[in-house]
């Protein structure tokens, strides 16, 4: 994997790690749940378990990128590339689902989609 692919994948992983922190660790803070369009403490309580679960999905995707890059570093380029592409592809797919579900989430979807998309394109076309 080239430098552009690795750097973009790391950026994507860090963004998803940040999502984990927001959704699973800090979600009940009013300034955090408001970022997700939640209007009240009561509504935040209702969706708290969903946010918690979603945060762990994001953590697992970030972990996939880290594992893929570690495998490449350990000399198993083929497996590392496959794991990294799968993790980044899942990030892209989730971001597209977000956008298709509600077009008002364009900015959030772009944040979620662009870095892993750059990683995938760089890994596939630049090596």
PDB file of C-alpha atoms in Angstrom:
ATOM      1  CA  UNK A   1       0.000   0.000   0.000  1.00  0.00           C
ATOM      2  CA  UNK A   2       1.344   3.407  -0.918  1.00  0.00           C
ATOM      3  CA  UNK A   3       1.744   6.379   1.366  1.00  0.00           C
ATOM      4  CA  UNK A   4      -1.444   8.103   0.177  1.00  0.00           C
ATOM      5  CA  UNK A   5      -3.521   4.976   0.814  1.00  0.00           C
ATOM      6  CA  UNK A   6      -2.031   4.411   4.250  1.00  0.00           C
ATOM      7  CA  UNK A   7      -2.371   8.048   5.334  1.00  0.00           C
ATOM      8  CA  UNK A   8      -5.976   8.280   4.084  1.00  0.00           C
ATOM      9  CA  UNK A   9      -6.839   4.994   5.819  1.00  0.00           C
ATOM     10  CA  UNK A  10      -5.305   6.252   9.082  1.00  0.00           C
ATOM     11  CA  UNK A  11      -7.294   9.503   8.812  1.00  0.00           C
ATOM     12  CA  UNK A  12     -10.464   7.456   8.219  1.00  0.00           C
ATOM     13  CA  UNK A  13      -9.668   5.272  11.232  1.00  0.00           C
ATOM     14  CA  UNK A  14      -9.044   8.293  13.463  1.00  0.00           C
ATOM     15  CA  UNK A  15     -12.361   9.837  12.412  1.00  0.00           C
ATOM     16  CA  UNK A  16     -14.152   6.593  13.259  1.00  0.00           C
ATOM     17  CA  UNK A  17     -12.302   6.368  16.552  1.00  0.00           C
ATOM     18  CA  UNK A  18     -13.584   9.888  17.320  1.00  0.00           C
ATOM     19  CA  UNK A  19     -17.128   8.736  16.441  1.00  0.00           C
ATOM     20  CA  UNK A  20     -16.665   5.914  18.962  1.00  0.00           C
ATOM     21  CA  UNK A  21     -15.729   8.406  21.667  1.00  0.00           C
ATOM     22  CA  UNK A  22     -18.708  10.620  20.867  1.00  0.00           C
ATOM     23  CA  UNK A  23     -21.274   7.840  20.504  1.00  0.00           C
ATOM     24  CA  UNK A  24     -20.169   5.366  23.164  1.00  0.00           C
ATOM     25  CA  UNK A  25     -18.330   7.375  25.804  1.00  0.00           C
ATOM     26  CA  UNK A  26     -19.626  10.954  25.720  1.00  0.00           C
ATOM     27  CA  UNK A  27     -23.072  10.634  24.139  1.00  0.00           C
ATOM     28  CA  UNK A  28     -25.055  11.777  27.181  1.00  0.00           C
ATOM     29  CA  UNK A  29     -23.347  15.173  27.219  1.00  0.00           C
ATOM     30  CA  UNK A  30     -25.813  17.732  25.830  1.00  0.00           C
ATOM     31  CA  UNK A  31     -23.266  19.232  23.457  1.00  0.00           C
ATOM     32  CA  UNK A  32     -22.628  15.753  22.024  1.00  0.00           C
ATOM     33  CA  UNK A  33     -26.181  14.485  21.558  1.00  0.00           C
ATOM     34  CA  UNK A  34     -27.108  17.837  20.022  1.00  0.00           C
ATOM     35  CA  UNK A  35     -24.509  17.183  17.277  1.00  0.00           C
ATOM     36  CA  UNK A  36     -26.595  14.198  16.268  1.00  0.00           C
ATOM     37  CA  UNK A  37     -29.788  16.218  15.956  1.00  0.00           C
ATOM     38  CA  UNK A  38     -31.178  15.142  19.325  1.00  0.00           C
ATOM     39  CA  UNK A  39     -33.349  17.870  20.834  1.00  0.00           C
ATOM     40  CA  UNK A  40     -33.710  16.872  24.475  1.00  0.00           C
ATOM     41  CA  UNK A  41     -32.209  14.878  27.327  1.00  0.00           C
ATOM     42  CA  UNK A  42     -35.258  12.596  27.196  1.00  0.00           C
ATOM     43  CA  UNK A  43     -34.713  11.860  23.503  1.00  0.00           C
ATOM     44  CA  UNK A  44     -31.024  11.250  24.167  1.00  0.00           C
ATOM     45  CA  UNK A  45     -31.973   8.666  26.803  1.00  0.00           C
ATOM     46  CA  UNK A  46     -34.181   6.893  24.254  1.00  0.00           C
ATOM     47  CA  UNK A  47     -31.455   6.570  21.611  1.00  0.00           C
ATOM     48  CA  UNK A  48     -28.531   6.121  23.991  1.00  0.00           C
ATOM     49  CA  UNK A  49     -28.263   2.345  23.504  1.00  0.00           C
ATOM     50  CA  UNK A  50     -28.335   2.718  19.718  1.00  0.00           C
ATOM     51  CA  UNK A  51     -25.596   5.350  19.821  1.00  0.00           C
ATOM     52  CA  UNK A  52     -23.533   3.194  22.178  1.00  0.00           C
ATOM     53  CA  UNK A  53     -23.789   0.246  19.818  1.00  0.00           C
ATOM     54  CA  UNK A  54     -23.030   2.371  16.752  1.00  0.00           C
ATOM     55  CA  UNK A  55     -19.938   3.739  18.438  1.00  0.00           C
ATOM     56  CA  UNK A  56     -18.572   0.239  18.804  1.00  0.00           C
ATOM     57  CA  UNK A  57     -19.196  -0.444  15.115  1.00  0.00           C
ATOM     58  CA  UNK A  58     -17.025   2.580  14.408  1.00  0.00           C
ATOM     59  CA  UNK A  59     -14.352   1.348  16.817  1.00  0.00           C
ATOM     60  CA  UNK A  60     -14.295  -2.036  15.070  1.00  0.00           C
ATOM     61  CA  UNK A  61     -13.903  -0.381  11.660  1.00  0.00           C
ATOM     62  CA  UNK A  62     -11.005   1.715  12.956  1.00  0.00           C
ATOM     63  CA  UNK A  63      -9.484  -1.426  14.433  1.00  0.00           C
ATOM     64  CA  UNK A  64      -9.803  -3.129  11.045  1.00  0.00           C
ATOM     65  CA  UNK A  65      -7.756  -0.383   9.424  1.00  0.00           C
ATOM     66  CA  UNK A  66      -5.125  -0.635  12.167  1.00  0.00           C
ATOM     67  CA  UNK A  67      -4.993  -4.422  11.797  1.00  0.00           C
ATOM     68  CA  UNK A  68      -4.685  -4.161   8.028  1.00  0.00           C
ATOM     69  CA  UNK A  69      -1.828  -1.689   8.223  1.00  0.00           C
ATOM     70  CA  UNK A  70      -0.143  -3.808  10.911  1.00  0.00           C
ATOM     71  CA  UNK A  71      -0.385  -6.883   8.691  1.00  0.00           C
ATOM     72  CA  UNK A  72       1.241  -4.985   5.833  1.00  0.00           C
ATOM     73  CA  UNK A  73       3.979  -3.847   8.211  1.00  0.00           C
ATOM     74  CA  UNK A  74       4.474  -7.435   9.375  1.00  0.00           C
ATOM     75  CA  UNK A  75       5.047  -8.578   5.803  1.00  0.00           C
ATOM     76  CA  UNK A  76       1.625  -9.951   4.890  1.00  0.00           C
ATOM     77  CA  UNK A  77       0.766  -7.320   2.302  1.00  0.00           C
ATOM     78  CA  UNK A  78      -2.007  -9.304   0.660  1.00  0.00           C
ATOM     79  CA  UNK A  79      -3.972  -9.911   3.867  1.00  0.00           C
ATOM     80  CA  UNK A  80      -3.289  -6.399   5.149  1.00  0.00           C
ATOM     81  CA  UNK A  81      -4.507  -4.844   1.936  1.00  0.00           C
ATOM     82  CA  UNK A  82      -7.671  -6.963   1.986  1.00  0.00           C
ATOM     83  CA  UNK A  83      -8.490  -6.108   5.615  1.00  0.00           C
ATOM     84  CA  UNK A  84      -7.841  -2.403   5.050  1.00  0.00           C
ATOM     85  CA  UNK A  85      -9.991  -2.368   1.909  1.00  0.00           C
ATOM     86  CA  UNK A  86     -12.810  -4.167   3.709  1.00  0.00           C
ATOM     87  CA  UNK A  87     -12.750  -1.767   6.670  1.00  0.00           C
ATOM     88  CA  UNK A  88     -12.589   1.315   4.437  1.00  0.00           C
ATOM     89  CA  UNK A  89     -15.261  -0.098   2.134  1.00  0.00           C
ATOM     90  CA  UNK A  90     -17.549  -0.599   5.125  1.00  0.00           C
ATOM     91  CA  UNK A  91     -16.956   3.018   6.172  1.00  0.00           C
ATOM     92  CA  UNK A  92     -17.871   4.192   2.674  1.00  0.00           C
ATOM     93  CA  UNK A  93     -21.003   2.046   2.591  1.00  0.00           C
ATOM     94  CA  UNK A  94     -22.159   3.313   5.999  1.00  0.00           C
ATOM     95  CA  UNK A  95     -21.629   6.908   4.923  1.00  0.00           C
ATOM     96  CA  UNK A  96     -23.643   6.335   1.757  1.00  0.00           C
ATOM     97  CA  UNK A  97     -26.465   4.791   3.791  1.00  0.00           C
ATOM     98  CA  UNK A  98     -26.451   7.892   5.994  1.00  0.00           C
ATOM     99  CA  UNK A  99     -26.697  10.148   2.948  1.00  0.00           C
ATOM    100  CA  UNK A 100     -29.410   8.110   1.236  1.00  0.00           C
ATOM    101  CA  UNK A 101     -31.442   8.019   4.444  1.00  0.00           C
ATOM    102  CA  UNK A 102     -31.348  11.777   4.942  1.00  0.00           C
ATOM    103  CA  UNK A 103     -29.757  14.202   2.483  1.00  0.00           C
ATOM    104  CA  UNK A 104     -29.449  16.812   5.237  1.00  0.00           C
ATOM    105  CA  UNK A 105     -26.559  14.691   6.566  1.00  0.00           C
ATOM    106  CA  UNK A 106     -24.432  15.500   3.502  1.00  0.00           C
ATOM    107  CA  UNK A 107     -21.630  17.085   5.555  1.00  0.00           C
ATOM    108  CA  UNK A 108     -21.545  14.213   8.062  1.00  0.00           C
ATOM    109  CA  UNK A 109     -21.622  11.661   5.258  1.00  0.00           C
ATOM    110  CA  UNK A 110     -18.780  13.427   3.448  1.00  0.00           C
ATOM    111  CA  UNK A 111     -16.655  13.385   6.604  1.00  0.00           C
ATOM    112  CA  UNK A 112     -17.367   9.678   6.914  1.00  0.00           C
ATOM    113  CA  UNK A 113     -16.897   8.789   3.226  1.00  0.00           C
ATOM    114  CA  UNK A 114     -14.119  10.921   1.724  1.00  0.00           C
ATOM    115  CA  UNK A 115     -11.023   9.690   3.647  1.00  0.00           C
ATOM    116  CA  UNK A 116     -11.783   5.966   3.222  1.00  0.00           C
ATOM    117  CA  UNK A 117     -12.735   6.562  -0.418  1.00  0.00           C
ATOM    118  CA  UNK A 118      -9.371   8.235  -1.020  1.00  0.00           C
ATOM    119  CA  UNK A 119      -7.717   5.276   0.739  1.00  0.00           C
ATOM    120  CA  UNK A 120      -9.541   2.695  -1.380  1.00  0.00           C
ATOM    121  CA  UNK A 121      -8.825   4.506  -4.646  1.00  0.00           C
ATOM    122  CA  UNK A 122      -5.163   4.983  -3.722  1.00  0.00           C
ATOM    123  CA  UNK A 123      -4.731   1.356  -2.628  1.00  0.00           C
ATOM    124  CA  UNK A 124      -6.447  -0.038  -5.704  1.00  0.00           C
ATOM    125  CA  UNK A 125      -4.984   2.270  -8.337  1.00  0.00           C
ATOM    126  CA  UNK A 126      -1.656   3.377  -6.885  1.00  0.00           C
ATOM    127  CA  UNK A 127      -0.687   0.195  -5.072  1.00  0.00           C
TER     128      UNK A 127
END
